[in-house]
A tleap script that builds the chain and sets N, CA, C and O, in Angstrom:
source leaprc.protein.ff14SB
mol = sequence {
  NMET GLN ILE SER LYS PHE ASN VAL ARG LEU
  ILE ILE GLU LYS SER VAL PRO ILE GLN ASP
  ASP ILE GLY ASN TRP GLU ASP LEU TRP GLN
  PRO TYR TYR SER CYS TYR ALA ARG VAL ASP
  SER ARG GLY GLN SER GLY GLY GLU VAL ALA
  VAL ALA GLY MET VAL VAL ASP ARG SER ASP
  LEU ILE PHE THR ILE ARG TYR THR PRO LYS
  LEU LYS ASP ILE ALA THR THR ASP CYS ARG
  ILE LEU PHE GLU GLY GLU LEU TYR ASP ILE
  LYS ARG VAL ASP PHE MET ASN TYR GLU ASN
  LYS THR LEU LYS LEU TYR ALA LYS LYS ALA
  GLU CARG
}
set mol.1.N position { -20.332 -4.942 -40.458 }
set mol.1.CA position { -20.740 -5.609 -39.572 }
set mol.1.C position { -21.737 -6.535 -39.828 }
set mol.1.O position { -22.888 -6.209 -39.539 }
set mol.2.N position { -21.543 -7.546 -40.278 }
set mol.2.CA position { -22.521 -8.671 -40.942 }
set mol.2.C position { -22.788 -9.239 -39.462 }
set mol.2.O position { -22.061 -9.750 -38.611 }
set mol.3.N position { -24.529 -8.836 -39.556 }
set mol.3.CA position { -24.934 -9.144 -38.448 }
set mol.3.C position { -25.399 -10.856 -38.105 }
set mol.3.O position { -25.383 -11.335 -36.971 }
set mol.4.N position { -25.715 -11.449 -39.089 }
set mol.4.CA position { -25.612 -12.619 -39.408 }
set mol.4.C position { -24.623 -13.259 -39.413 }
set mol.4.O position { -24.999 -14.413 -39.620 }
set mol.5.N position { -23.313 -13.240 -39.289 }
set mol.5.CA position { -22.070 -13.875 -37.972 }
set mol.5.C position { -21.911 -14.171 -37.045 }
set mol.5.O position { -21.117 -15.048 -36.705 }
set mol.6.N position { -22.728 -13.435 -36.233 }
set mol.6.CA position { -23.118 -13.147 -34.592 }
set mol.6.C position { -24.703 -14.143 -34.458 }
set mol.6.O position { -25.902 -13.874 -34.541 }
set mol.7.N position { -23.639 -15.760 -34.137 }
set mol.7.CA position { -24.719 -16.627 -34.788 }
set mol.7.C position { -24.622 -17.961 -33.096 }
set mol.7.O position { -25.382 -18.915 -32.930 }
set mol.8.N position { -23.540 -17.564 -32.203 }
set mol.8.CA position { -23.541 -18.019 -31.221 }
set mol.8.C position { -23.646 -17.043 -30.142 }
set mol.8.O position { -23.298 -15.863 -30.185 }
set mol.9.N position { -24.335 -17.884 -28.859 }
set mol.9.CA position { -24.934 -17.265 -27.699 }
set mol.9.C position { -23.417 -17.711 -26.751 }
set mol.9.O position { -22.686 -18.699 -26.807 }
set mol.10.N position { -23.385 -16.162 -25.699 }
set mol.10.CA position { -22.579 -16.563 -25.109 }
set mol.10.C position { -23.141 -15.868 -23.399 }
set mol.10.O position { -24.109 -15.131 -23.209 }
set mol.11.N position { -22.493 -16.224 -22.708 }
set mol.11.CA position { -22.912 -15.363 -21.344 }
set mol.11.C position { -21.796 -14.521 -20.716 }
set mol.11.O position { -20.790 -15.229 -20.660 }
set mol.12.N position { -21.581 -13.395 -20.260 }
set mol.12.CA position { -20.529 -12.834 -19.504 }
set mol.12.C position { -20.957 -12.976 -18.341 }
set mol.12.O position { -22.175 -12.914 -18.179 }
set mol.13.N position { -20.042 -13.218 -17.142 }
set mol.13.CA position { -20.308 -13.398 -16.079 }
set mol.13.C position { -19.569 -12.607 -14.952 }
set mol.13.O position { -18.363 -12.778 -15.134 }
set mol.14.N position { -19.702 -12.128 -14.294 }
set mol.14.CA position { -18.905 -10.984 -13.205 }
set mol.14.C position { -19.058 -11.278 -11.605 }
set mol.14.O position { -20.072 -11.314 -10.909 }
set mol.15.N position { -17.544 -11.495 -11.243 }
set mol.15.CA position { -17.568 -11.904 -9.868 }
set mol.15.C position { -17.780 -10.902 -8.944 }
set mol.15.O position { -17.119 -9.869 -8.843 }
set mol.16.N position { -18.745 -11.247 -8.258 }
set mol.16.CA position { -19.199 -10.461 -6.742 }
set mol.16.C position { -18.783 -11.081 -5.541 }
set mol.16.O position { -19.116 -12.150 -5.030 }
set mol.17.N position { -17.850 -10.047 -5.131 }
set mol.17.CA position { -17.751 -10.752 -3.652 }
set mol.17.C position { -18.587 -10.958 -2.350 }
set mol.17.O position { -19.364 -10.081 -1.971 }
set mol.18.N position { -18.405 -12.225 -1.614 }
set mol.18.CA position { -19.693 -12.127 -0.939 }
set mol.18.C position { -19.136 -12.658 0.568 }
set mol.18.O position { -18.081 -13.272 0.727 }
set mol.19.N position { -19.781 -12.403 1.296 }
set mol.19.CA position { -19.377 -12.773 2.666 }
set mol.19.C position { -20.125 -13.931 3.160 }
set mol.19.O position { -21.283 -14.318 3.006 }
set mol.20.N position { -19.384 -14.247 3.627 }
set mol.20.CA position { -19.769 -16.251 4.289 }
set mol.20.C position { -20.128 -15.725 5.792 }
set mol.20.O position { -19.859 -14.622 6.266 }
set mol.21.N position { -21.204 -17.444 6.770 }
set mol.21.CA position { -21.384 -16.877 8.176 }
set mol.21.C position { -20.074 -15.923 9.141 }
set mol.21.O position { -20.042 -15.030 9.988 }
set mol.22.N position { -18.879 -16.994 8.181 }
set mol.22.CA position { -17.817 -16.664 9.791 }
set mol.22.C position { -16.976 -15.588 9.073 }
set mol.22.O position { -15.817 -15.752 9.456 }
set mol.23.N position { -17.029 -14.763 8.374 }
set mol.23.CA position { -16.051 -13.738 7.402 }
set mol.23.C position { -15.565 -13.963 7.007 }
set mol.23.O position { -14.429 -13.489 7.001 }
set mol.24.N position { -16.102 -15.266 6.022 }
set mol.24.CA position { -14.509 -14.817 4.941 }
set mol.24.C position { -15.604 -14.688 3.487 }
set mol.24.O position { -16.743 -14.934 3.090 }
set mol.25.N position { -14.038 -14.000 3.016 }
set mol.25.CA position { -14.868 -13.465 1.447 }
set mol.25.C position { -14.658 -14.558 0.347 }
set mol.25.O position { -13.508 -14.994 0.399 }
set mol.26.N position { -15.451 -15.155 -0.673 }
set mol.26.CA position { -15.946 -15.503 -1.623 }
set mol.26.C position { -16.031 -14.850 -2.499 }
set mol.26.O position { -16.205 -13.656 -2.253 }
set mol.27.N position { -15.957 -15.272 -3.922 }
set mol.27.CA position { -16.289 -14.808 -5.304 }
set mol.27.C position { -17.101 -15.690 -5.840 }
set mol.27.O position { -16.952 -16.859 -6.198 }
set mol.28.N position { -18.326 -14.671 -5.844 }
set mol.28.CA position { -19.379 -15.726 -6.374 }
set mol.28.C position { -19.599 -15.407 -8.095 }
set mol.28.O position { -19.478 -14.261 -8.529 }
set mol.29.N position { -19.786 -16.062 -8.593 }
set mol.29.CA position { -19.773 -15.700 -10.363 }
set mol.29.C position { -21.497 -15.843 -10.621 }
set mol.29.O position { -22.241 -16.787 -10.357 }
set mol.30.N position { -21.812 -14.430 -11.280 }
set mol.30.CA position { -23.626 -14.271 -11.477 }
set mol.30.C position { -23.474 -13.617 -12.493 }
set mol.30.O position { -22.665 -12.717 -12.716 }
set mol.31.N position { -24.699 -14.308 -13.512 }
set mol.31.CA position { -24.420 -13.899 -14.842 }
set mol.31.C position { -24.642 -12.328 -14.850 }
set mol.31.O position { -24.994 -11.780 -13.806 }
set mol.32.N position { -24.440 -11.585 -16.022 }
set mol.32.CA position { -23.860 -10.394 -15.964 }
set mol.32.C position { -24.660 -9.696 -18.003 }
set mol.32.O position { -25.109 -8.616 -18.387 }
set mol.33.N position { -24.540 -10.402 -18.360 }
set mol.33.CA position { -25.093 -9.965 -19.758 }
set mol.33.C position { -24.936 -11.307 -20.820 }
set mol.33.O position { -23.990 -12.079 -20.659 }
set mol.34.N position { -25.700 -11.472 -21.658 }
set mol.34.CA position { -26.319 -12.843 -22.199 }
set mol.34.C position { -26.495 -11.837 -23.893 }
set mol.34.O position { -27.173 -10.810 -23.916 }
set mol.35.N position { -25.781 -12.362 -25.146 }
set mol.35.CA position { -25.744 -11.963 -26.075 }
set mol.35.C position { -25.413 -13.047 -27.577 }
set mol.35.O position { -25.158 -14.246 -27.465 }
set mol.36.N position { -25.451 -12.675 -28.254 }
set mol.36.CA position { -24.704 -12.962 -29.447 }
set mol.36.C position { -23.112 -12.802 -30.097 }
set mol.36.O position { -22.600 -11.703 -29.883 }
set mol.37.N position { -22.663 -13.340 -30.517 }
set mol.37.CA position { -21.009 -13.447 -30.494 }
set mol.37.C position { -20.916 -14.021 -31.771 }
set mol.37.O position { -21.829 -14.605 -32.356 }
set mol.38.N position { -19.490 -13.784 -32.280 }
set mol.38.CA position { -19.144 -14.271 -33.691 }
set mol.38.C position { -18.098 -14.795 -32.763 }
set mol.38.O position { -17.991 -14.137 -31.728 }
set mol.39.N position { -17.257 -15.879 -32.891 }
set mol.39.CA position { -16.296 -16.321 -32.678 }
set mol.39.C position { -14.975 -16.958 -33.838 }
set mol.39.O position { -15.119 -17.662 -34.837 }
set mol.40.N position { -13.739 -16.398 -33.242 }
set mol.40.CA position { -13.061 -16.598 -34.577 }
set mol.40.C position { -11.787 -17.258 -33.495 }
set mol.40.O position { -11.576 -16.923 -32.329 }
set mol.41.N position { -11.059 -18.282 -34.312 }
set mol.41.CA position { -10.349 -18.978 -33.124 }
set mol.41.C position { -8.431 -18.512 -33.948 }
set mol.41.O position { -7.473 -19.251 -33.719 }
set mol.42.N position { -8.320 -17.428 -34.693 }
set mol.42.CA position { -7.052 -16.809 -34.685 }
set mol.42.C position { -5.913 -17.609 -35.645 }
set mol.42.O position { -4.696 -17.565 -35.824 }
set mol.43.N position { -7.303 -18.516 -36.248 }
set mol.43.CA position { -6.570 -19.601 -37.223 }
set mol.43.C position { -6.047 -20.552 -36.703 }
set mol.43.O position { -5.353 -21.035 -37.598 }
set mol.44.N position { -5.940 -21.090 -35.897 }
set mol.44.CA position { -5.386 -21.940 -35.432 }
set mol.44.C position { -6.305 -23.137 -35.125 }
set mol.44.O position { -7.414 -22.733 -35.475 }
set mol.45.N position { -6.438 -24.365 -34.670 }
set mol.45.CA position { -6.961 -25.650 -34.426 }
set mol.45.C position { -7.423 -25.728 -33.046 }
set mol.45.O position { -8.360 -26.470 -32.749 }
set mol.46.N position { -6.751 -24.922 -32.084 }
set mol.46.CA position { -7.069 -25.051 -30.988 }
set mol.46.C position { -6.385 -26.410 -30.459 }
set mol.46.O position { -5.643 -27.032 -31.219 }
set mol.47.N position { -6.607 -26.811 -29.314 }
set mol.47.CA position { -6.608 -28.252 -28.475 }
set mol.47.C position { -5.284 -28.043 -27.415 }
set mol.47.O position { -5.236 -27.300 -26.435 }
set mol.48.N position { -4.261 -28.922 -27.931 }
set mol.48.CA position { -3.263 -28.999 -27.022 }
set mol.48.C position { -1.774 -29.222 -28.472 }
set mol.48.O position { -1.779 -29.864 -29.523 }
set mol.49.N position { -1.191 -28.747 -28.115 }
set mol.49.CA position { 0.474 -28.951 -29.190 }
set mol.49.C position { 1.293 -29.040 -28.157 }
set mol.49.O position { 1.276 -28.704 -26.973 }
set mol.50.N position { 2.351 -29.819 -29.224 }
set mol.50.CA position { 3.551 -29.612 -28.261 }
set mol.50.C position { 4.810 -28.924 -28.921 }
set mol.50.O position { 5.172 -28.865 -30.096 }
set mol.51.N position { 5.405 -28.372 -27.629 }
set mol.51.CA position { 6.153 -26.679 -27.873 }
set mol.51.C position { 7.610 -27.356 -27.476 }
set mol.51.O position { 7.600 -27.526 -26.257 }
set mol.52.N position { 8.488 -27.673 -27.880 }
set mol.52.CA position { 9.459 -27.879 -26.949 }
set mol.52.C position { 9.373 -29.177 -25.849 }
set mol.52.O position { 9.648 -29.361 -24.663 }
set mol.53.N position { 9.011 -29.690 -26.592 }
set mol.53.CA position { 8.318 -30.924 -25.146 }
set mol.53.C position { 7.388 -30.951 -24.347 }
set mol.53.O position { 7.013 -31.957 -23.744 }
set mol.54.N position { 6.882 -29.762 -24.254 }
set mol.54.CA position { 6.042 -29.724 -23.304 }
set mol.54.C position { 4.343 -29.441 -24.310 }
set mol.54.O position { 4.055 -28.962 -25.407 }
set mol.55.N position { 3.621 -30.033 -23.209 }
set mol.55.CA position { 2.097 -30.113 -24.015 }
set mol.55.C position { 1.776 -28.537 -23.741 }
set mol.55.O position { 2.056 -27.980 -22.680 }
set mol.56.N position { 1.207 -27.961 -24.748 }
set mol.56.CA position { 0.264 -26.302 -24.514 }
set mol.56.C position { -0.752 -25.839 -24.755 }
set mol.56.O position { -0.866 -25.196 -25.798 }
set mol.57.N position { -1.847 -26.000 -23.883 }
set mol.57.CA position { -3.049 -25.552 -24.387 }
set mol.57.C position { -3.079 -24.212 -25.066 }
set mol.57.O position { -3.127 -23.183 -24.393 }
set mol.58.N position { -3.055 -24.195 -26.237 }
set mol.58.CA position { -3.713 -23.444 -27.660 }
set mol.58.C position { -5.587 -22.964 -27.747 }
set mol.58.O position { -6.133 -22.561 -28.774 }
set mol.59.N position { -6.146 -23.118 -26.650 }
set mol.59.CA position { -7.381 -23.230 -26.430 }
set mol.59.C position { -7.503 -21.322 -26.976 }
set mol.59.O position { -7.522 -20.864 -25.834 }
set mol.60.N position { -7.554 -20.562 -27.530 }
set mol.60.CA position { -7.540 -19.074 -27.308 }
set mol.60.C position { -8.391 -18.755 -28.521 }
set mol.60.O position { -8.041 -19.138 -29.638 }
set mol.61.N position { -9.776 -17.888 -28.275 }
set mol.61.CA position { -10.904 -17.870 -28.973 }
set mol.61.C position { -10.753 -15.736 -28.707 }
set mol.61.O position { -10.338 -15.125 -27.723 }
set mol.62.N position { -11.170 -15.318 -29.746 }
set mol.62.CA position { -11.815 -13.975 -30.220 }
set mol.62.C position { -13.058 -14.537 -30.245 }
set mol.62.O position { -13.515 -15.483 -30.886 }
set mol.63.N position { -13.783 -13.391 -28.997 }
set mol.63.CA position { -15.437 -12.843 -29.232 }
set mol.63.C position { -15.693 -12.005 -29.326 }
set mol.63.O position { -15.500 -11.176 -28.437 }
set mol.64.N position { -16.505 -11.612 -30.895 }
set mol.64.CA position { -16.564 -10.092 -31.415 }
set mol.64.C position { -18.109 -9.957 -30.942 }
set mol.64.O position { -18.824 -10.928 -31.191 }
set mol.65.N position { -18.732 -8.772 -30.240 }
set mol.65.CA position { -19.931 -8.811 -29.869 }
set mol.65.C position { -20.384 -7.318 -29.915 }
set mol.65.O position { -19.634 -6.389 -29.616 }
set mol.66.N position { -21.640 -7.176 -30.306 }
set mol.66.CA position { -22.267 -5.955 -29.829 }
set mol.66.C position { -22.247 -4.900 -28.507 }
set mol.66.O position { -22.760 -5.080 -27.403 }
set mol.67.N position { -21.243 -3.383 -29.149 }
set mol.67.CA position { -21.427 -2.378 -28.389 }
set mol.67.C position { -22.336 -2.583 -27.383 }
set mol.67.O position { -23.359 -3.151 -27.765 }
set mol.68.N position { -22.278 -2.228 -25.912 }
set mol.68.CA position { -23.797 -1.942 -25.272 }
set mol.68.C position { -22.972 -1.493 -24.344 }
set mol.68.O position { -21.956 -2.029 -23.901 }
set mol.69.N position { -23.712 0.044 -23.928 }
set mol.69.CA position { -23.188 0.864 -22.815 }
set mol.69.C position { -23.263 -0.446 -21.668 }
set mol.69.O position { -22.113 -0.857 -21.515 }
set mol.70.N position { -23.809 -0.882 -21.195 }
set mol.70.CA position { -23.355 -1.935 -20.324 }
set mol.70.C position { -22.146 -2.110 -20.030 }
set mol.70.O position { -21.779 -1.659 -18.945 }
set mol.71.N position { -21.132 -2.829 -20.914 }
set mol.71.CA position { -19.815 -3.494 -21.246 }
set mol.71.C position { -19.153 -2.443 -21.251 }
set mol.71.O position { -18.014 -2.600 -21.692 }
set mol.72.N position { -19.529 -0.953 -20.790 }
set mol.72.CA position { -18.276 0.189 -21.644 }
set mol.72.C position { -16.919 0.094 -20.309 }
set mol.72.O position { -15.850 0.665 -20.526 }
set mol.73.N position { -17.120 -0.573 -19.167 }
set mol.73.CA position { -16.464 -1.111 -17.977 }
set mol.73.C position { -16.220 -2.370 -17.694 }
set mol.73.O position { -15.942 -2.803 -16.576 }
set mol.74.N position { -16.329 -3.071 -18.822 }
set mol.74.CA position { -15.613 -4.448 -18.524 }
set mol.74.C position { -14.102 -4.775 -18.031 }
set mol.74.O position { -12.990 -4.349 -18.341 }
set mol.75.N position { -14.555 -5.656 -17.188 }
set mol.75.CA position { -12.598 -5.756 -17.393 }
set mol.75.C position { -11.949 -6.710 -17.482 }
set mol.75.O position { -12.525 -7.336 -18.371 }
set mol.76.N position { -11.092 -7.303 -17.161 }
set mol.76.CA position { -10.400 -8.324 -17.678 }
set mol.76.C position { -10.267 -9.514 -16.508 }
set mol.76.O position { -10.238 -10.739 -16.626 }
set mol.77.N position { -10.188 -8.508 -15.136 }
set mol.77.CA position { -9.972 -9.055 -13.988 }
set mol.77.C position { -11.249 -9.571 -13.488 }
set mol.77.O position { -10.813 -10.618 -13.007 }
set mol.78.N position { -13.016 -9.616 -13.152 }
set mol.78.CA position { -13.293 -9.198 -12.726 }
set mol.78.C position { -14.865 -10.068 -13.170 }
set mol.78.O position { -15.871 -10.370 -12.528 }
set mol.79.N position { -14.374 -10.274 -14.767 }
set mol.79.CA position { -14.986 -10.792 -15.372 }
set mol.79.C position { -15.079 -11.902 -16.406 }
set mol.79.O position { -14.524 -11.305 -17.329 }
set mol.80.N position { -15.426 -13.247 -16.974 }
set mol.80.CA position { -15.665 -14.511 -17.989 }
set mol.80.C position { -16.824 -14.151 -18.733 }
set mol.80.O position { -17.838 -13.470 -18.885 }
set mol.81.N position { -15.525 -15.603 -19.335 }
set mol.81.CA position { -17.860 -15.682 -20.940 }
set mol.81.C position { -17.809 -17.536 -20.537 }
set mol.81.O position { -17.057 -18.511 -20.564 }
set mol.82.N position { -19.097 -17.139 -20.203 }
set mol.82.CA position { -18.835 -19.233 -20.334 }
set mol.82.C position { -20.074 -19.065 -22.036 }
set mol.82.O position { -21.152 -18.481 -22.147 }
set mol.83.N position { -19.235 -19.888 -23.103 }
set mol.83.CA position { -19.353 -20.141 -23.724 }
set mol.83.C position { -19.438 -21.685 -23.643 }
set mol.83.O position { -18.709 -22.444 -23.005 }
set mol.84.N position { -20.819 -22.064 -24.678 }
set mol.84.CA position { -21.029 -24.221 -24.842 }
set mol.84.C position { -20.656 -24.173 -23.584 }
set mol.84.O position { -19.452 -23.939 -23.681 }
set mol.85.N position { -20.946 -24.254 -22.284 }
set mol.85.CA position { -20.310 -25.164 -21.212 }
set mol.85.C position { -18.541 -24.879 -20.989 }
set mol.85.O position { -17.864 -24.707 -19.976 }
set mol.86.N position { -18.320 -24.912 -21.954 }
set mol.86.CA position { -16.620 -24.371 -21.327 }
set mol.86.C position { -16.761 -22.616 -20.550 }
set mol.86.O position { -17.733 -21.874 -20.690 }
set mol.87.N position { -15.665 -22.347 -19.859 }
set mol.87.CA position { -15.279 -21.128 -19.085 }
set mol.87.C position { -14.219 -20.330 -19.650 }
set mol.87.O position { -13.081 -20.773 -19.496 }
set mol.88.N position { -14.328 -19.493 -20.131 }
set mol.88.CA position { -13.028 -18.513 -20.911 }
set mol.88.C position { -12.426 -17.115 -19.654 }
set mol.88.O position { -12.970 -16.152 -19.113 }
set mol.89.N position { -11.422 -17.558 -19.648 }
set mol.89.CA position { -10.802 -15.668 -19.155 }
set mol.89.C position { -10.716 -14.719 -19.638 }
set mol.89.O position { -9.658 -14.738 -20.267 }
set mol.90.N position { -11.290 -13.645 -19.781 }
set mol.90.CA position { -11.273 -12.532 -20.550 }
set mol.90.C position { -9.534 -12.138 -20.668 }
set mol.90.O position { -9.227 -11.572 -19.619 }
set mol.91.N position { -8.578 -12.234 -21.406 }
set mol.91.CA position { -7.439 -11.960 -20.693 }
set mol.91.C position { -7.714 -10.175 -22.099 }
set mol.91.O position { -6.514 -10.368 -22.299 }
set mol.92.N position { -7.996 -9.250 -22.786 }
set mol.92.CA position { -8.050 -8.439 -23.708 }
set mol.92.C position { -9.077 -7.985 -24.079 }
set mol.92.O position { -9.828 -8.416 -24.954 }
set mol.93.N position { -9.219 -6.661 -23.132 }
set mol.93.CA position { -10.648 -6.259 -24.260 }
set mol.93.C position { -10.492 -4.902 -25.268 }
set mol.93.O position { -10.145 -3.813 -24.809 }
set mol.94.N position { -10.815 -5.131 -26.797 }
set mol.94.CA position { -10.703 -4.044 -27.620 }
set mol.94.C position { -11.848 -3.624 -27.781 }
set mol.94.O position { -12.799 -4.396 -27.906 }
set mol.95.N position { -11.970 -2.288 -27.809 }
set mol.95.CA position { -13.373 -1.345 -27.792 }
set mol.95.C position { -13.139 -0.904 -29.228 }
set mol.95.O position { -14.152 -0.342 -29.645 }
set mol.96.N position { -12.208 -0.953 -30.096 }
set mol.96.CA position { -12.128 -1.159 -31.624 }
set mol.96.C position { -12.580 -0.223 -32.210 }
set mol.96.O position { -13.449 -0.162 -33.080 }
set mol.97.N position { -11.562 1.056 -31.390 }
set mol.97.CA position { -11.194 2.345 -32.336 }
set mol.97.C position { -12.405 3.501 -31.102 }
set mol.97.O position { -12.546 4.702 -31.334 }
set mol.98.N position { -12.983 2.922 -30.114 }
set mol.98.CA position { -13.925 3.389 -29.965 }
set mol.98.C position { -15.215 4.235 -30.446 }
set mol.98.O position { -15.740 5.311 -30.163 }
set mol.99.N position { -15.454 3.060 -31.409 }
set mol.99.CA position { -16.598 3.183 -32.584 }
set mol.99.C position { -18.023 3.535 -31.927 }
set mol.99.O position { -18.982 4.212 -32.298 }
set mol.100.N position { -17.629 2.515 -30.399 }
set mol.100.CA position { -19.602 1.715 -30.208 }
set mol.100.C position { -20.233 1.242 -30.899 }
set mol.100.O position { -21.420 1.448 -31.154 }
set mol.101.N position { -19.362 0.371 -31.397 }
set mol.101.CA position { -20.188 -0.604 -32.325 }
set mol.101.C position { -20.516 -2.013 -31.924 }
set mol.101.O position { -21.494 -2.724 -31.693 }
set mol.102.N position { -18.644 -2.077 -31.971 }
set mol.102.CA position { -17.906 -4.090 -31.362 }
set mol.102.C position { -17.224 -3.572 -30.367 }
set mol.102.O position { -17.016 -2.454 -29.895 }
set mol.103.N position { -16.917 -4.712 -30.156 }
set mol.103.CA position { -16.533 -5.048 -28.936 }
set mol.103.C position { -15.627 -6.728 -29.293 }
set mol.103.O position { -15.960 -7.787 -29.826 }
set mol.104.N position { -14.425 -6.214 -28.681 }
set mol.104.CA position { -13.414 -7.869 -29.301 }
set mol.104.C position { -13.199 -8.272 -27.461 }
set mol.104.O position { -12.848 -7.648 -26.459 }
set mol.105.N position { -13.597 -9.518 -27.748 }
set mol.105.CA position { -12.933 -10.464 -26.244 }
set mol.105.C position { -12.276 -11.138 -26.620 }
set mol.105.O position { -12.795 -11.844 -27.485 }
set mol.106.N position { -10.456 -11.516 -26.262 }
set mol.106.CA position { -9.557 -11.810 -26.203 }
set mol.106.C position { -9.762 -12.506 -24.976 }
set mol.106.O position { -9.828 -11.974 -23.867 }
set mol.107.N position { -9.901 -14.206 -25.329 }
set mol.107.CA position { -10.029 -15.018 -24.549 }
set mol.107.C position { -9.117 -16.004 -24.034 }
set mol.107.O position { -8.008 -15.926 -24.562 }
set mol.108.N position { -9.256 -17.029 -23.051 }
set mol.108.CA position { -8.149 -18.474 -22.835 }
set mol.108.C position { -9.126 -19.206 -22.126 }
set mol.108.O position { -9.849 -18.852 -21.195 }
set mol.109.N position { -9.042 -20.170 -22.655 }
set mol.109.CA position { -9.946 -21.319 -21.622 }
set mol.109.C position { -9.323 -21.570 -20.211 }
set mol.109.O position { -8.136 -21.814 -19.996 }
set mol.110.N position { -10.253 -21.477 -19.353 }
set mol.110.CA position { -9.985 -21.178 -17.826 }
set mol.110.C position { -9.753 -22.542 -17.321 }
set mol.110.O position { -10.588 -23.438 -17.444 }
set mol.111.N position { -8.494 -22.703 -16.695 }
set mol.111.CA position { -7.961 -23.750 -15.880 }
set mol.111.C position { -8.854 -23.841 -14.854 }
set mol.111.O position { -9.137 -22.851 -14.180 }
set mol.112.N position { -9.506 -25.317 -14.586 }
set mol.112.CA position { -10.665 -25.738 -13.397 }
set mol.112.C position { -9.748 -25.954 -12.497 }
set mol.112.O position { -10.068 -26.310 -11.363 }
savepdb mol mol.pdb
quit
Protein backbone atom coordinates (compact mmCIF):
# COMPACT_ATOMS: atom_id res chain seq x y z
CA UNK A 1 0.00 0.00 0.00
CA UNK A 2 1.49 3.31 -1.10
CA UNK A 3 0.10 5.89 1.27
CA UNK A 4 1.02 8.73 -1.10
CA UNK A 5 -1.68 7.55 -3.53
CA UNK A 6 -4.39 8.25 -0.96
CA UNK A 7 -4.61 11.85 -2.09
CA UNK A 8 -8.30 12.82 -2.21
CA UNK A 9 -10.63 13.57 0.67
CA UNK A 10 -14.07 11.99 0.96
CA UNK A 11 -16.85 11.84 3.52
CA UNK A 12 -18.90 8.73 4.19
CA UNK A 13 -22.42 9.70 5.19
CA UNK A 14 -24.80 7.47 7.11
CA UNK A 15 -28.59 7.52 6.94
CA UNK A 16 -30.30 8.16 10.27
CA UNK A 17 -34.09 7.79 10.40
CA UNK A 18 -35.82 10.65 12.18
CA UNK A 19 -39.47 11.30 12.92
CA UNK A 20 -40.99 14.71 12.26
CA UNK A 21 -43.67 16.48 14.30
CA UNK A 22 -46.58 14.63 12.70
CA UNK A 23 -45.05 11.15 12.83
CA UNK A 24 -43.58 10.78 9.34
CA UNK A 25 -40.22 9.04 9.09
CA UNK A 26 -37.47 10.62 6.99
CA UNK A 27 -33.85 9.76 6.32
CA UNK A 28 -31.36 12.36 7.47
CA UNK A 29 -27.84 11.98 6.05
CA UNK A 30 -25.14 12.77 8.60
CA UNK A 31 -21.35 12.72 8.19
CA UNK A 32 -20.10 9.43 9.62
CA UNK A 33 -16.44 9.16 8.65
CA UNK A 34 -13.99 11.37 6.78
CA UNK A 35 -10.73 10.10 5.30
CA UNK A 36 -8.28 10.21 2.43
CA UNK A 37 -8.78 7.79 -0.43
CA UNK A 38 -7.43 6.59 -3.73
CA UNK A 39 -9.89 6.88 -6.62
CA UNK A 40 -9.96 4.58 -9.64
CA UNK A 41 -12.37 4.78 -12.55
CA UNK A 42 -11.98 1.16 -13.73
CA UNK A 43 -10.24 2.37 -16.87
CA UNK A 44 -13.37 4.18 -18.04
CA UNK A 45 -13.42 7.81 -18.96
CA UNK A 46 -16.69 8.35 -17.12
CA UNK A 47 -19.56 10.51 -18.24
CA UNK A 48 -22.28 9.31 -20.55
CA UNK A 49 -21.99 6.89 -23.46
CA UNK A 50 -24.44 5.66 -26.05
CA UNK A 51 -25.26 1.96 -25.80
CA UNK A 52 -27.81 0.48 -28.21
CA UNK A 53 -29.30 3.89 -28.90
CA UNK A 54 -29.67 4.80 -25.23
CA UNK A 55 -27.59 7.24 -23.21
CA UNK A 56 -26.11 5.42 -20.21
CA UNK A 57 -24.31 7.02 -17.27
CA UNK A 58 -20.87 5.43 -16.75
CA UNK A 59 -19.77 7.34 -13.66
CA UNK A 60 -18.64 4.34 -11.62
CA UNK A 61 -15.72 4.85 -9.25
CA UNK A 62 -13.72 2.65 -6.89
CA UNK A 63 -12.62 4.29 -3.65
CA UNK A 64 -9.81 2.58 -1.75
CA UNK A 65 -9.51 3.67 1.87
CA UNK A 66 -7.57 2.53 4.90
CA UNK A 67 -9.38 0.12 7.20
CA UNK A 68 -10.68 1.31 10.54
CA UNK A 69 -12.81 -0.65 13.04
CA UNK A 70 -15.48 2.04 12.69
CA UNK A 71 -16.16 0.79 9.15
CA UNK A 72 -16.38 -2.93 9.91
CA UNK A 73 -20.19 -2.81 9.72
CA UNK A 74 -20.50 -0.53 6.70
CA UNK A 75 -23.55 -1.35 4.60
CA UNK A 76 -24.52 -0.44 1.07
CA UNK A 77 -28.09 0.36 2.10
CA UNK A 78 -27.48 3.08 4.67
CA UNK A 79 -24.19 4.71 3.60
CA UNK A 80 -23.12 6.92 0.72
CA UNK A 81 -20.02 8.88 -0.29
CA UNK A 82 -19.64 12.63 -0.69
CA UNK A 83 -16.71 13.27 -3.04
CA UNK A 84 -15.90 16.63 -4.65
CA UNK A 85 -19.44 17.88 -4.06
CA UNK A 86 -21.04 14.86 -5.75
CA UNK A 87 -22.93 12.02 -4.07
CA UNK A 88 -22.11 8.38 -4.82
CA UNK A 89 -24.18 5.37 -3.78
CA UNK A 90 -22.08 2.48 -2.48
CA UNK A 91 -22.87 -0.60 -4.55
CA UNK A 92 -20.37 -3.05 -3.08
CA UNK A 93 -17.82 -3.24 -0.27
CA UNK A 94 -14.67 -5.34 -0.62
CA UNK A 95 -12.81 -6.01 2.63
CA UNK A 96 -9.68 -7.13 0.72
CA UNK A 97 -9.38 -10.67 2.13
CA UNK A 98 -10.24 -9.43 5.63
CA UNK A 99 -6.63 -8.36 6.27
CA UNK A 100 -7.85 -5.19 8.04
CA UNK A 101 -5.61 -2.95 5.94
CA UNK A 102 -7.78 -1.46 3.21
CA UNK A 103 -11.37 -1.37 1.98
CA UNK A 104 -12.59 -0.93 -1.58
CA UNK A 105 -15.89 0.84 -2.02
CA UNK A 106 -17.47 0.37 -5.43
CA UNK A 107 -19.76 3.34 -6.06
CA UNK A 108 -22.00 4.85 -8.70
CA UNK A 109 -22.97 8.50 -8.97
CA UNK A 110 -26.31 9.02 -7.24
CA UNK A 111 -29.30 10.17 -9.23
CA UNK A 112 -30.93 13.26 -7.80
